[in-house]
XYZ file of C-alpha atoms in Angstrom:
387
model
C 3.170 26.356 -17.003
C 0.240 27.300 -14.742
C -0.538 30.782 -13.492
C -2.946 31.134 -10.564
C -4.136 34.728 -10.383
C -6.428 36.809 -8.168
C -5.592 34.654 -5.150
C -5.227 35.124 -1.416
C -2.028 33.134 -0.931
C -0.923 31.642 2.372
C 2.828 31.461 1.923
C 5.151 29.991 4.513
C 5.627 33.370 6.175
C 2.763 35.686 5.181
C -0.639 36.095 3.604
C -0.609 37.961 0.308
C -4.169 39.199 -0.239
C -3.933 39.745 -4.009
C -1.286 37.479 -5.465
C -0.192 35.456 -8.436
C 1.471 32.045 -8.243
C 3.511 30.834 -11.205
C 4.090 27.086 -11.537
C 6.599 25.560 -13.917
C 7.930 22.005 -14.250
C 6.038 20.883 -11.173
C 7.537 23.515 -8.873
C 6.498 26.893 -7.500
C 8.492 29.351 -9.559
C 7.143 32.680 -8.378
C 4.772 34.173 -5.793
C 4.145 37.864 -6.203
C 1.555 40.504 -5.371
C -0.678 41.262 -8.346
C 0.194 44.947 -8.222
C 3.862 44.018 -8.593
C 3.610 42.177 -11.910
C 2.732 43.079 -15.438
C -0.715 41.997 -16.612
C 0.701 40.035 -19.520
C 0.671 36.284 -19.042
C 2.490 34.069 -21.548
C 0.007 32.737 -24.129
C 1.088 29.144 -23.513
C 0.270 29.364 -19.787
C -2.733 27.616 -18.293
C -4.513 30.289 -16.254
C -6.600 29.645 -13.145
C -8.596 32.568 -11.801
C -8.851 31.950 -8.050
C -11.565 34.636 -7.833
C -10.048 36.014 -4.618
C -10.302 32.697 -2.778
C -7.542 31.085 -0.762
C -4.490 29.237 -2.066
C -3.069 26.934 0.607
C -0.638 23.977 0.654
C -1.984 20.541 -0.190
C -2.887 18.250 2.700
C -0.527 15.411 3.644
C -1.994 12.255 5.201
C 0.712 10.463 7.181
C -1.566 7.617 8.305
C -3.776 6.025 5.675
C -4.281 2.335 4.888
C -6.567 2.540 1.885
C -9.343 4.192 -0.126
C -11.699 3.514 -3.039
C -11.478 -0.256 -2.616
C -7.680 -0.396 -2.469
C -5.393 -1.137 0.491
C -1.645 -0.755 0.960
C -1.502 -4.397 2.088
C -2.864 -5.535 -1.273
C 0.781 -5.166 -2.308
C -0.156 -4.389 -5.909
C 0.866 -1.309 -7.943
C -2.766 -0.814 -8.931
C -3.750 -0.412 -5.271
C -1.363 2.493 -4.717
C -2.357 4.015 -8.041
C -6.067 3.868 -7.124
C -5.317 5.653 -3.855
C -3.122 8.234 -5.576
C -5.867 9.025 -8.092
C -8.656 9.165 -5.505
C -7.079 11.298 -2.772
C -6.742 14.674 -4.585
C -10.522 15.139 -4.482
C -10.251 15.466 -0.686
C -7.238 17.763 -0.908
C -4.577 15.157 -0.143
C -1.585 15.760 -2.395
C 0.827 13.366 -0.631
C 0.598 10.445 1.791
C 2.502 7.833 3.741
C 1.361 4.382 2.636
C 0.509 2.756 5.954
C 0.921 -0.940 6.669
C -0.773 -3.023 9.351
C 0.363 -5.812 11.646
C 0.401 -8.950 9.518
C 2.479 -12.013 8.668
C 6.093 -11.080 7.903
C 5.843 -12.130 4.262
C 2.759 -9.967 3.713
C 4.423 -6.912 5.214
C 7.459 -7.554 3.028
C 5.319 -7.831 -0.104
C 3.727 -4.468 0.711
C 7.119 -2.848 1.323
C 8.550 -4.154 -1.959
C 5.514 -2.836 -3.771
C 5.933 0.641 -2.270
C 9.662 0.628 -3.007
C 8.996 -0.078 -6.684
C 5.998 2.247 -7.097
C 6.581 5.393 -9.136
C 4.301 8.260 -8.207
C 3.005 10.156 -11.223
C 2.634 13.953 -11.393
C -0.980 14.991 -11.192
C -1.718 12.328 -8.562
C -1.255 12.260 -4.804
C 2.366 11.299 -4.164
C 3.468 8.322 -2.068
C 6.180 9.965 0.021
C 7.097 6.905 2.080
C 5.874 4.280 4.496
C 4.253 4.469 7.898
C 4.949 1.069 9.476
C 2.085 0.590 11.941
C 3.029 -2.491 13.942
C 3.857 -5.269 14.334
C 5.889 -4.111 17.376
C 2.840 -3.146 19.443
C 1.081 -4.246 22.644
C -1.447 -7.075 22.353
C -3.826 -5.655 24.965
C -4.076 -2.445 22.934
C -4.220 -4.108 19.525
C -7.415 -2.434 18.359
C -7.818 -3.612 14.751
C -4.223 -4.895 14.566
C -4.358 -8.733 14.229
C -3.080 -10.012 17.584
C -1.603 -13.245 16.235
C 1.042 -11.356 14.230
C 2.237 -8.935 16.913
C 5.972 -9.227 17.627
C 8.548 -7.814 20.029
C 10.781 -5.032 18.622
C 13.405 -6.520 16.324
C 16.144 -4.286 14.979
C 17.448 -6.875 12.536
C 13.995 -7.414 11.072
C 13.401 -3.671 10.815
C 16.690 -3.188 8.956
C 15.671 -5.887 6.496
C 12.339 -4.154 5.993
C 13.934 -0.758 5.536
C 16.171 -2.231 2.841
C 13.206 -3.888 1.096
C 11.330 -0.573 1.259
C 14.180 1.270 -0.436
C 14.714 3.317 2.751
C 11.194 4.691 2.444
C 10.036 3.865 5.986
C 9.635 7.382 7.396
C 7.494 6.634 10.452
C 6.875 3.680 12.752
C 4.182 3.030 15.336
C 5.357 0.864 18.231
C 4.687 0.212 21.921
C 7.668 1.741 23.761
C 7.180 -0.410 26.865
C 8.583 -3.344 24.855
C 11.876 -1.468 24.365
C 12.533 -0.381 27.966
C 16.233 0.302 27.414
C 15.386 2.366 24.353
C 18.044 0.896 22.083
C 15.606 0.323 19.204
C 13.931 3.690 19.681
C 17.270 5.522 19.732
C 18.415 3.728 16.599
C 15.224 4.624 14.726
C 15.434 8.236 15.832
C 19.101 8.518 14.851
C 18.397 7.096 11.390
C 15.687 9.684 10.681
C 12.592 7.569 11.312
C 9.847 9.336 13.276
C 9.015 7.105 16.245
C 5.350 7.230 17.213
C 4.032 5.512 20.341
C 0.771 3.747 19.643
C -1.207 0.619 20.411
C 0.543 0.956 23.752
C -0.225 0.254 27.406
C 2.468 2.658 28.600
C 1.710 4.924 31.518
C 3.004 8.444 31.896
C 6.376 7.532 33.402
C 7.061 5.035 30.593
C 6.098 7.599 27.964
C 8.223 10.247 29.628
C 11.211 7.900 29.504
C 10.461 6.963 25.888
C 10.395 10.625 24.892
C 13.890 11.044 26.317
C 14.911 8.017 24.248
C 13.510 9.431 21.009
C 9.741 8.953 20.774
C 8.393 12.091 19.110
C 4.727 11.372 18.413
C 1.607 9.526 19.555
C -0.390 7.531 17.014
C -4.107 8.390 16.700
C -4.238 10.201 20.036
C -6.733 8.777 22.570
C -7.208 5.546 20.619
C -5.458 2.289 21.612
C -3.665 3.935 24.556
C -4.254 4.837 28.199
C -6.395 7.873 28.887
C -6.119 10.383 31.700
C -6.589 9.154 35.275
C -5.939 11.226 38.359
C -3.245 8.812 39.578
C -1.592 8.266 36.190
C -2.248 10.690 33.370
C -1.274 8.025 30.851
C -0.323 8.512 27.224
C -3.018 11.103 26.604
C -1.822 13.149 29.562
C 1.737 12.837 28.282
C 0.655 14.401 24.994
C -0.863 17.354 26.802
C 2.049 17.823 29.188
C 5.228 17.012 27.254
C 6.159 19.702 24.763
C 8.406 17.319 22.807
C 5.435 15.177 21.770
C 3.371 15.661 18.646
C 0.187 13.680 18.155
C -1.911 12.344 15.308
C -5.621 13.084 15.589
C -8.581 11.456 13.830
C -11.027 14.357 13.792
C -14.258 12.559 12.929
C -16.119 12.959 16.230
C -16.202 9.151 16.526
C -12.662 8.115 17.365
C -12.427 11.234 19.524
C -15.507 13.086 20.790
C -16.054 16.720 19.928
C -15.407 17.724 23.525
C -12.120 15.818 23.598
C -11.088 17.386 20.290
C -11.632 20.758 21.912
C -9.716 19.785 25.058
C -6.782 18.419 23.067
C -6.590 21.436 20.771
C -6.786 23.960 23.574
C -3.946 22.193 25.416
C -1.693 21.305 22.475
C -2.511 23.911 19.839
C -2.011 23.527 16.126
C 1.765 23.392 16.488
C 1.823 19.844 17.882
C -1.151 18.192 16.162
C -1.269 16.332 12.858
C -4.626 15.546 11.280
C -4.834 12.065 9.787
C -7.593 9.857 8.403
C -6.418 6.313 9.321
C -8.752 5.425 6.447
C -9.286 1.893 5.185
C -10.315 0.620 1.751
C -14.020 1.460 2.196
C -13.344 5.208 2.139
C -15.339 6.616 -0.768
C -17.463 3.471 -1.190
C -20.999 2.567 -0.043
C -21.703 0.899 3.323
C -21.200 -2.861 3.312
C -18.815 -5.663 4.172
C -15.093 -5.070 3.698
C -11.731 -6.295 5.017
C -8.786 -4.873 6.961
C -5.693 -6.887 7.771
C -7.476 -10.097 6.873
C -10.341 -9.312 9.248
C -13.975 -8.755 8.205
C -15.120 -5.158 8.675
C -18.676 -3.816 8.688
C -18.945 -0.313 7.257
C -21.951 1.927 7.953
C -22.594 5.502 6.860
C -20.088 6.939 9.330
C -17.734 4.233 10.634
C -15.913 0.942 10.108
C -15.938 -1.731 12.838
C -14.802 -5.298 13.438
C -17.341 -7.974 14.384
C -16.918 -7.124 18.095
C -17.539 -3.421 17.497
C -13.873 -2.341 17.632
C -13.223 0.620 15.371
C -11.276 -0.550 12.309
C -9.664 2.562 10.926
C -12.029 5.109 9.444
C -13.762 6.226 6.274
C -12.852 9.849 6.971
C -11.539 12.229 4.312
C -8.928 14.889 5.009
C -11.350 17.550 3.846
C -13.911 16.335 6.393
C -11.264 16.342 9.120
C -10.122 19.914 8.481
C -13.682 21.194 8.154
C -14.597 19.480 11.432
C -11.800 21.249 13.273
C -12.477 24.539 11.519
C -16.131 24.594 12.549
C -15.717 23.098 16.018
C -12.993 25.253 17.514
C -13.303 28.878 18.547
C -10.505 31.094 17.317
C -9.054 28.620 14.853
C -7.908 30.065 11.549
C -6.828 28.823 8.148
C -3.200 29.167 9.242
C -3.912 26.651 12.042
C -5.485 24.241 9.548
C -2.407 24.531 7.332
C -0.194 23.803 10.336
C -2.077 20.612 11.251
C -2.814 19.272 7.766
C 0.255 20.372 5.794
C 3.210 21.738 7.781
C 3.304 19.284 10.689
C 2.800 16.134 8.609
C 5.484 17.269 6.163
C 7.926 17.765 9.019
C 7.032 14.478 10.728
C 7.460 12.638 7.413
C 10.772 14.358 6.705
C 9.692 16.089 3.492
C 9.326 19.699 4.607
C 12.227 20.652 2.368
C 9.919 20.147 -0.624
C 6.338 19.984 0.651
C 4.023 21.373 3.308
C 4.183 25.083 2.539
C 3.893 27.502 -0.355
C 7.468 28.567 -1.020
C 9.407 29.214 -4.204
C 11.251 26.057 -5.201
C 8.951 23.617 -3.409
C 6.634 21.145 -5.127
C 3.536 22.818 -6.536
C 1.090 20.916 -4.306
C -1.650 23.493 -3.906
C -5.322 23.796 -3.052
C -7.709 26.583 -3.930
C -10.425 26.671 -1.257
C -13.246 28.969 -0.257
C -13.852 30.460 3.178
C -15.482 27.203 4.377
C -12.591 25.068 3.068
C -14.544 23.630 0.176
C -12.026 22.543 -2.455
C -12.194 24.273 -5.822
C -8.907 23.013 -7.281
C -6.260 20.496 -6.272
C -2.873 20.789 -7.957
C -0.411 17.916 -7.494
C 3.192 18.669 -8.488
C 2.152 21.271 -11.008
C -0.746 19.423 -12.645
C -4.432 20.004 -11.966
C -5.652 16.800 -10.319
C -9.173 17.792 -9.269
C -11.680 20.560 -9.935
C -14.459 20.885 -7.373
């Protein structure tokens, strides 16, 4: 049992300025104003004094390939465990293990590994799979290995979903390769969030794909068509079509500060999901690494292929939320929660148990100060990190 006292708690529906949160058996058992409870706390309880700082939901990263030297495509239990142990320090309490375009057998090894992995309390939880590729467009491959890109294949996807133990929650694909929308409709109807990415689609193609079931854009502005006055492209579709959510890598490199401002002011926190798209070098020194079998050079602030193409990122979720918090006028902690907790939980299909502070949900909590520095990370009722 954990009792967090003297906290400003951002619940799903309100802010309680002086509150107590009681955690038992990994779940949120009680949230109550301090003046509404007796002072006595059970002697067996572990007490955290929040010192009047903020208690918010844990961050959820729905697009992450690796961290701390590990990669999802390593297809080893140790790789997922390394990621799960590392991520709480940046406030990430759950994540979608994200694959990359690769040979079929390598993707299948990664999916089997995720299916068999058991997330442990006190670590960031693997809540499913984000299948990035291989059904993407070669001219917008980015760091996706071109030689393994395939056309959409429903039979192959069904095999993969079975191997993954039905854990594929999100897929990135190029909708122009499914013009009739049969694959997209099927994915949407079976509860998989369909995200258009690594795509050459123009606005009219995206508009059609949205009607077919596309609900998100993968790493907005990257590996897609930008805004032109004769075709506003995928980026324009994100700004214009209310049905579309969008991932955003808020590092100032993948998307400039000015574009981050433009996107936020047009889409708001309600339709944006902050992601890292991080690769294995996150948390490690600059040097030579690998992504999808390709050599990657990592500097102090970015990861690139030999030709200079960005190869994922080394961004942390804490850096992403702090970037948005400092950059944007009028943004509040509630907006950060929306983009880093609520929206990703909904897009990953786990909002029934994660993404907000509500009685009965998983006790995935952060205690942060006014500048979003992390003081405590709690993962399913166990303290995972103390800042």
